[in-house]
Amino acid sequence: MPQKAADILVETLIDWGIDTVYGLPGDGINGIMEALRTRQERIRFIQVRHEESAAFMACAHAKWTGRIGCCLSTSGPGGIHLLNGLYDAKLDRAPVLAITGLQYHDLLETFTQQDVDLDKLFQDVSVFNTRVMGAAHMAKATALACRSALARQGVAHLSVPVDVQEEAQEDAARSPRNKPHPLPSTPAEGLLLPRPGDVARAAEILNGASRVAILAGRGALGATAELERCADLLAAPVAKALLGKAVLPDTHPLTTGGIGLYGTFGTHHAMAQCDALLIIGSSFPYVEYYPQPGQARGVQIDRDAQRIGLRHPAEVGLVGDARATLEALNAQLRRKTDRAFLEATQAEARRWRDTLSRAVDEPRQPMHPAVPVRALSERLPADAVVVTDSGHNTGLTARYLDLGPGHAFGVSGLLASMACGLPYAVAAALAFPGRAVFGIVGDGGLAMQLGELATAVRYRLPVKLLVIKNNTFGQIKWEQLLFLGNPEYACDLTPIDFARAAEAIGARGFSVRDPAQLGAALDAMLAVEGPVVLEVEVDPNEPLLPAVVSESYRKNLEKALAQGTAGAEALRAALGRSPAREMLATGGG
């Protein structure tokens, strides 16, 4: 049969190894939908309930697999809806191809229906962005989009007018310089390596320091063994940015856990006392949690030269693949015999875990929000995939859920967007068939994209959602109190019965308030084969605090509580309990 432009598009996607497209049908992409329908044995189309979710899923797919994630939307509002999930991919450097429809090519910018110039709209979010002008343009444009997404680790965008999708290849007018030839369907292979002289300078700095700390992020995920070797040689505690949570097991003796608002006593001690900092694959943005200016010499490893020195001064930037760069660096490091700094940091890390345990062990109603997270942690299968949404639930997961060697973890990183949790979980279940997938989400974020539970039901995905229900935007509330000392305002939520909503959508639903019933409910959730929601009602007053609360935050808290924050007495009581009490104590690290 004669090939149309849409056929060429989908064949090129298949050539580039794209096996899944997330999206919603619409009249602006009818030609593309037909090309997908006739090739559904070779490429699957996952129907979502909102285009924002399609983009989140494509981003998560790219993070999980390392391959191109692909999302598809119709013209106008469909393309607009993609943007939030695409910015998630841009900021976390995930290779994603976004395909959008457009109105008829000769009606564009004439105020026709859904006449949105998506080329201009996508300029900021994309590393490659073009409008396909005809069937003769399609193959090369699509191949370049795929290549750019992979090579530049970002979003590529193709917008295709609805009539161009239907143009037959034999009818396409080809310009004199457009000579058809195939483009290789993979980018050039090869490891990116730093210059040998830079490696030698980095080793000199690290060997000469007496108290080295390491900050590892998502870029270090493929280099666990090399990171472990480096940390051991340098007697360096490893703090983990959120996207790097799975780079070392949470119980590993060399890691201190998270950093920043989700940090620990151990991380605070390491950053406050180190005289050198090695950053590996991280752009953790909150500079107040790094060593003080002038305190620590800096070495940074990153694939992207743009990221070197952004957060902490880097005397040496090693631009290269984390695994290969660490191998080269480790060969020049001398094992430190003085382990006092590491041992002191490990003592603070143990004190942190003991402090957290006291909160979890306290039986009361409503329960501490960490209780269900720790209970799930103790039941995680060895190959579990865990996602979280953005909010108070993120901090609970960062601190109370221990990942092991076989686990994977995902979340919206630099964008920190709410509503990512359920779409990430759907993408994980599709990317890793046979593995258990768990989403730890809040009631605020889940309400934004609850419809995607129907996607999990439609495709019979084993997505298990633990909903931390506190009927408030918990993180936002504590940010209002901490950051400026303002009373909480407009953070309370109208309660939703997520267990009943899950049953209405076609999933299983459970609800727990009494901690004595939590274990049985979690076991029942684990026994369900398909999608399931376990809603756990928790104390809405439990604070989200950094491990060591600064004097300015302490003053802001007191100011906000004194100015009439609703439920101030309950909030004061929560601040007096463990672990908040220890976080507020002076000399906490």
Short mmCIF file of C-alpha atoms in Angstrom, two decimals, residues 259-569:
data_model
loop_
_atom_site.label_atom_id
_atom_site.label_comp_id
_atom_site.label_asym_id
_atom_site.label_seq_id
_atom_site.Cartn_x
_atom_site.Cartn_y
_atom_site.Cartn_z
CA ILE A 259 20.06 16.03 51.70
CA GLY A 260 18.16 19.29 52.02
CA LEU A 261 14.65 19.42 53.41
CA TYR A 262 14.68 15.61 53.31
CA GLY A 263 18.15 15.40 54.83
CA THR A 264 19.54 13.66 57.90
CA PHE A 265 21.82 14.31 60.88
CA GLY A 266 24.57 12.40 59.07
CA THR A 267 24.33 14.48 55.91
CA HIS A 268 24.25 17.71 57.90
CA HIS A 269 27.41 16.67 59.74
CA ALA A 270 29.17 15.64 56.51
CA MET A 271 28.41 18.92 54.73
CA ALA A 272 29.21 21.07 57.76
CA GLN A 273 32.58 19.43 58.48
CA CYS A 274 34.04 18.34 55.12
CA ASP A 275 37.05 20.03 53.54
CA ALA A 276 36.40 18.60 50.06
CA LEU A 277 33.20 17.76 48.21
CA LEU A 278 32.89 15.35 45.27
CA ILE A 279 29.61 15.80 43.36
CA ILE A 280 28.62 12.96 41.03
CA GLY A 281 25.71 13.38 38.60
CA SER A 282 23.70 15.82 40.68
CA SER A 283 22.27 19.32 40.26
CA PHE A 284 20.68 19.43 43.73
CA PRO A 285 19.48 23.04 43.79
CA TYR A 286 19.37 24.14 47.43
CA VAL A 287 22.77 25.73 48.00
CA GLU A 288 22.10 26.42 51.70
CA TYR A 289 22.63 22.71 52.36
CA TYR A 290 26.07 22.60 50.73
CA PRO A 291 29.34 23.39 52.56
CA GLN A 292 29.78 27.05 53.44
CA PRO A 293 31.66 29.28 50.94
CA GLY A 294 35.40 28.72 51.18
CA GLN A 295 35.03 25.65 53.39
CA ALA A 296 35.47 22.78 50.94
CA ARG A 297 37.38 22.32 47.70
CA GLY A 298 35.17 21.00 44.91
CA VAL A 299 35.37 18.27 42.28
CA GLN A 300 32.35 17.54 40.09
CA ILE A 301 31.54 14.72 37.64
CA ASP A 302 28.75 15.30 35.12
CA ARG A 303 27.98 14.38 31.52
CA ASP A 304 26.85 17.96 30.86
CA ALA A 305 29.55 20.63 31.02
CA GLN A 306 26.83 23.24 31.62
CA ARG A 307 26.16 21.75 35.06
CA ILE A 308 29.72 22.00 36.36
CA GLY A 309 30.06 24.48 39.23
CA LEU A 310 26.40 25.52 39.29
CA ARG A 311 25.80 24.86 43.00
CA HIS A 312 29.27 24.56 44.54
CA PRO A 313 32.57 25.90 43.21
CA ALA A 314 34.34 23.17 41.26
CA GLU A 315 38.11 23.50 41.00
CA VAL A 316 38.02 20.55 38.64
CA GLY A 317 35.10 19.55 36.44
CA LEU A 318 35.22 16.03 35.02
CA VAL A 319 32.89 15.94 32.03
CA GLY A 320 32.09 12.33 31.31
CA ASP A 321 30.15 9.19 32.01
CA ALA A 322 30.00 8.65 35.79
CA ARG A 323 31.00 5.00 35.74
CA ALA A 324 33.97 5.37 33.40
CA THR A 325 35.09 8.60 35.06
CA LEU A 326 35.00 7.06 38.52
CA GLU A 327 36.98 4.08 37.25
CA ALA A 328 39.68 6.43 36.01
CA LEU A 329 39.60 8.51 39.18
CA ASN A 330 39.66 5.50 41.53
CA ALA A 331 42.84 4.27 39.88
CA GLN A 332 44.61 7.41 41.15
CA LEU A 333 43.12 7.63 44.64
CA ARG A 334 45.01 6.55 47.75
CA ARG A 335 43.09 4.77 50.49
CA LYS A 336 42.80 7.02 53.52
CA THR A 337 43.90 5.40 56.76
CA ASP A 338 42.31 8.08 58.94
CA ARG A 339 38.62 7.13 59.08
CA ALA A 340 37.66 9.48 61.93
CA PHE A 341 35.51 11.80 59.80
CA LEU A 342 33.62 8.88 58.26
CA GLU A 343 33.10 7.25 61.66
CA ALA A 344 31.80 10.46 63.23
CA THR A 345 29.39 10.91 60.32
CA GLN A 346 28.25 7.29 60.61
CA ALA A 347 27.51 7.88 64.30
CA GLU A 348 25.28 10.82 63.33
CA ALA A 349 23.58 8.65 60.69
CA ARG A 350 22.83 6.00 63.33
CA ARG A 351 21.48 8.67 65.68
CA TRP A 352 19.19 9.83 62.89
CA ARG A 353 17.79 6.36 62.25
CA ASP A 354 17.25 5.84 65.99
CA THR A 355 15.37 9.14 66.15
CA LEU A 356 13.13 8.16 63.25
CA SER A 357 12.42 4.78 64.83
CA ARG A 358 11.05 6.40 67.98
CA ALA A 359 8.42 8.20 65.92
CA VAL A 360 7.37 5.03 64.11
CA ASP A 361 7.20 2.99 67.31
CA GLU A 362 4.79 5.41 69.01
CA PRO A 363 1.27 3.89 68.86
CA ARG A 364 -1.44 6.54 68.58
CA GLN A 365 -4.41 7.72 66.55
CA PRO A 366 -4.30 9.43 64.18
CA MET A 367 -1.03 7.69 63.37
CA HIS A 368 2.24 9.37 62.47
CA PRO A 369 2.39 9.55 58.63
CA ALA A 370 5.71 7.67 58.67
CA VAL A 371 4.07 4.55 60.12
CA PRO A 372 2.52 3.24 56.88
CA VAL A 373 5.64 4.11 54.86
CA ARG A 374 7.92 2.19 57.23
CA ALA A 375 5.47 -0.73 57.29
CA LEU A 376 5.50 -0.86 53.49
CA SER A 377 9.29 -0.63 53.49
CA GLU A 378 9.47 -3.78 55.60
CA ARG A 379 7.32 -5.63 53.05
CA LEU A 380 8.91 -4.49 49.78
CA PRO A 381 9.66 -7.36 47.36
CA ALA A 382 13.31 -7.62 46.34
CA ASP A 383 12.66 -6.28 42.82
CA ALA A 384 10.12 -3.58 43.73
CA VAL A 385 9.82 -0.33 41.80
CA VAL A 386 8.85 2.62 44.02
CA VAL A 387 7.56 6.01 42.93
CA THR A 388 6.41 8.95 44.95
CA ASP A 389 4.52 12.13 44.23
CA SER A 390 5.74 15.61 45.14
CA GLY A 391 4.77 16.81 48.61
CA HIS A 392 4.93 15.65 52.22
CA ASN A 393 4.77 12.07 50.95
CA THR A 394 8.09 12.63 49.18
CA GLY A 395 9.90 13.45 52.41
CA LEU A 396 8.31 10.47 54.15
CA THR A 397 9.50 8.18 51.37
CA ALA A 398 12.98 9.70 51.33
CA ARG A 399 13.40 9.18 55.06
CA TYR A 400 11.39 6.14 56.05
CA LEU A 401 11.45 3.81 53.04
CA ASP A 402 14.66 1.79 52.69
CA LEU A 403 15.62 0.82 49.15
CA GLY A 404 17.77 -2.26 48.63
CA PRO A 405 20.12 -3.34 45.82
CA GLY A 406 17.35 -4.60 43.50
CA HIS A 407 14.99 -1.68 43.88
CA ALA A 408 14.29 1.21 41.49
CA PHE A 409 12.98 4.65 42.41
CA GLY A 410 11.40 7.51 40.50
CA VAL A 411 9.96 10.97 41.13
CA SER A 412 9.72 14.37 39.47
CA GLY A 413 13.10 15.85 40.39
CA LEU A 414 13.99 19.47 39.65
CA LEU A 415 10.44 20.29 38.54
CA ALA A 416 9.01 18.65 41.70
CA SER A 417 5.57 18.60 40.14
CA MET A 418 2.53 17.31 41.96
CA ALA A 419 0.41 14.69 40.16
CA CYS A 420 3.42 12.76 38.87
CA GLY A 421 3.10 9.73 41.18
CA LEU A 422 0.35 7.69 39.54
CA PRO A 423 1.58 8.34 35.94
CA TYR A 424 5.11 7.33 36.97
CA ALA A 425 3.71 4.13 38.48
CA VAL A 426 1.75 3.29 35.31
CA ALA A 427 4.87 3.80 33.20
CA ALA A 428 6.91 1.61 35.55
CA ALA A 429 4.39 -1.22 35.34
CA LEU A 430 4.51 -1.06 31.53
CA ALA A 431 8.31 -0.79 31.41
CA PHE A 432 8.93 -3.60 33.91
CA PRO A 433 6.30 -6.31 33.40
CA GLY A 434 6.35 -8.80 36.23
CA ARG A 435 7.82 -6.45 38.82
CA ALA A 436 5.84 -5.09 41.75
CA VAL A 437 5.18 -1.36 41.43
CA PHE A 438 4.36 0.82 44.44
CA GLY A 439 3.31 4.46 44.48
CA ILE A 440 3.47 6.47 47.71
CA VAL A 441 1.26 9.48 47.09
CA GLY A 442 -0.55 12.20 48.96
CA ASP A 443 -4.24 12.95 48.81
CA GLY A 444 -3.52 16.33 47.20
CA GLY A 445 -1.45 15.06 44.29
CA LEU A 446 -3.52 11.94 43.65
CA ALA A 447 -6.71 13.98 43.30
CA MET A 448 -5.14 15.87 40.40
CA GLN A 449 -4.74 12.78 38.19
CA LEU A 450 -7.02 10.21 39.82
CA GLY A 451 -8.42 9.36 36.39
CA GLU A 452 -5.20 7.52 35.53
CA LEU A 453 -6.28 4.80 37.93
CA ALA A 454 -8.66 3.88 35.10
CA THR A 455 -5.60 3.53 32.85
CA ALA A 456 -4.10 1.05 35.30
CA VAL A 457 -7.42 -0.82 35.34
CA ARG A 458 -7.72 -0.81 31.55
CA TYR A 459 -4.29 -2.41 31.09
CA ARG A 460 -4.51 -4.60 34.22
CA LEU A 461 -1.36 -3.14 35.70
CA PRO A 462 -0.15 -4.27 39.15
CA VAL A 463 0.06 -0.73 40.51
CA LYS A 464 -0.28 -0.53 44.29
CA LEU A 465 -0.91 2.95 45.69
CA LEU A 466 -0.34 3.86 49.33
CA VAL A 467 -2.25 7.11 49.87
CA ILE A 468 -1.07 9.23 52.79
CA LYS A 469 -4.33 10.95 53.63
CA ASN A 470 -4.04 14.01 55.87
CA ASN A 471 -6.62 16.23 54.14
CA THR A 472 -4.10 19.00 53.63
CA PHE A 473 -1.35 20.16 51.30
CA GLY A 474 1.13 19.18 53.99
CA GLN A 475 4.41 20.34 52.50
CA ILE A 476 2.91 23.64 51.35
CA LYS A 477 1.52 24.25 54.83
CA TRP A 478 4.90 23.81 56.47
CA GLU A 479 6.60 25.91 53.81
CA GLN A 480 4.19 28.75 54.64
CA LEU A 481 5.10 28.45 58.32
CA LEU A 482 8.87 27.97 57.86
CA PHE A 483 9.87 30.13 54.94
CA LEU A 484 8.23 33.46 55.83
CA GLY A 485 6.54 32.86 59.16
CA ASN A 486 3.07 33.21 57.68
CA PRO A 487 0.04 31.44 59.15
CA GLU A 488 -1.19 28.45 57.15
CA TYR A 489 -3.75 29.51 54.55
CA ALA A 490 -5.88 27.59 52.00
CA CYS A 491 -4.04 24.27 52.44
CA ASP A 492 -6.93 22.26 53.89
CA LEU A 493 -8.57 19.80 51.51
CA THR A 494 -12.12 18.55 51.14
CA PRO A 495 -11.81 14.84 52.05
CA ILE A 496 -12.08 12.24 49.30
CA ASP A 497 -12.75 8.57 50.00
CA PHE A 498 -10.05 7.17 47.72
CA ALA A 499 -10.85 3.57 48.61
CA ARG A 500 -14.43 3.92 47.41
CA ALA A 501 -13.30 5.93 44.38
CA ALA A 502 -10.90 3.12 43.49
CA GLU A 503 -13.69 0.55 43.68
CA ALA A 504 -15.90 2.75 41.50
CA ILE A 505 -13.13 2.97 38.88
CA GLY A 506 -12.64 -0.80 38.88
CA ALA A 507 -9.64 -1.22 41.19
CA ARG A 508 -9.56 -2.59 44.72
CA GLY A 509 -9.73 -0.17 47.61
CA PHE A 510 -8.87 -0.41 51.31
CA SER A 511 -8.98 2.21 54.05
CA VAL A 512 -7.21 2.22 57.42
CA ARG A 513 -7.22 4.60 60.38
CA ASP A 514 -6.21 2.33 63.26
CA PRO A 515 -2.48 1.43 63.20
CA ALA A 516 -3.37 -1.96 64.67
CA GLN A 517 -5.11 -2.80 61.38
CA LEU A 518 -2.35 -1.48 59.13
CA GLY A 519 -0.33 -4.68 58.77
CA ALA A 520 -3.31 -6.74 57.69
CA ALA A 521 -4.37 -4.05 55.20
CA LEU A 522 -0.88 -3.92 53.67
CA ASP A 523 -0.82 -7.69 53.36
CA ALA A 524 -4.23 -7.57 51.66
CA MET A 525 -2.93 -4.91 49.25
CA LEU A 526 0.10 -7.05 48.40
CA ALA A 527 -2.16 -10.03 47.67
CA VAL A 528 -4.16 -8.15 45.01
CA GLU A 529 -2.93 -8.90 41.48
CA GLY A 530 -4.25 -5.79 39.74
CA PRO A 531 -4.38 -2.10 40.68
CA VAL A 532 -5.19 -1.37 44.31
CA VAL A 533 -5.44 1.68 46.55
CA LEU A 534 -4.73 1.62 50.29
CA GLU A 535 -5.82 4.88 51.91
CA VAL A 536 -4.27 5.51 55.33
CA GLU A 537 -5.55 8.38 57.47
CA VAL A 538 -2.68 10.06 59.31
CA ASP A 539 -2.06 12.97 61.65
CA PRO A 540 -2.28 16.21 59.59
CA ASN A 541 -0.21 18.13 62.14
CA GLU A 542 3.04 16.20 61.86
CA PRO A 543 5.70 18.65 60.63
CA LEU A 544 8.01 18.42 57.64
CA LEU A 545 11.29 19.87 58.88
CA PRO A 546 14.92 19.75 57.79
CA ALA A 547 17.07 17.54 60.01
CA VAL A 548 18.66 20.58 61.64
CA VAL A 549 16.31 23.55 61.77
CA SER A 550 18.00 26.91 61.22
CA GLU A 551 17.51 29.82 63.58
CA SER A 552 15.55 31.73 60.93
CA TYR A 553 13.16 28.80 60.47
CA ARG A 554 12.75 28.53 64.25
CA LYS A 555 11.81 32.20 64.49
CA ASN A 556 9.43 31.95 61.54
CA LEU A 557 7.66 28.97 63.12
CA GLU A 558 7.10 30.84 66.35
CA LYS A 559 5.91 33.92 64.48
CA ALA A 560 3.42 31.93 62.40
CA LEU A 561 2.02 30.05 65.38
CA ALA A 562 1.67 33.27 67.37
CA GLN A 563 -0.18 35.03 64.54
CA GLY A 564 -3.16 32.71 64.51
CA THR A 565 -2.35 29.60 62.49
CA ALA A 566 -5.36 27.28 62.74
CA GLY A 567 -4.77 24.43 65.19
CA ALA A 568 -1.69 26.08 66.69
CA GLU A 569 -1.89 24.04 69.88
#
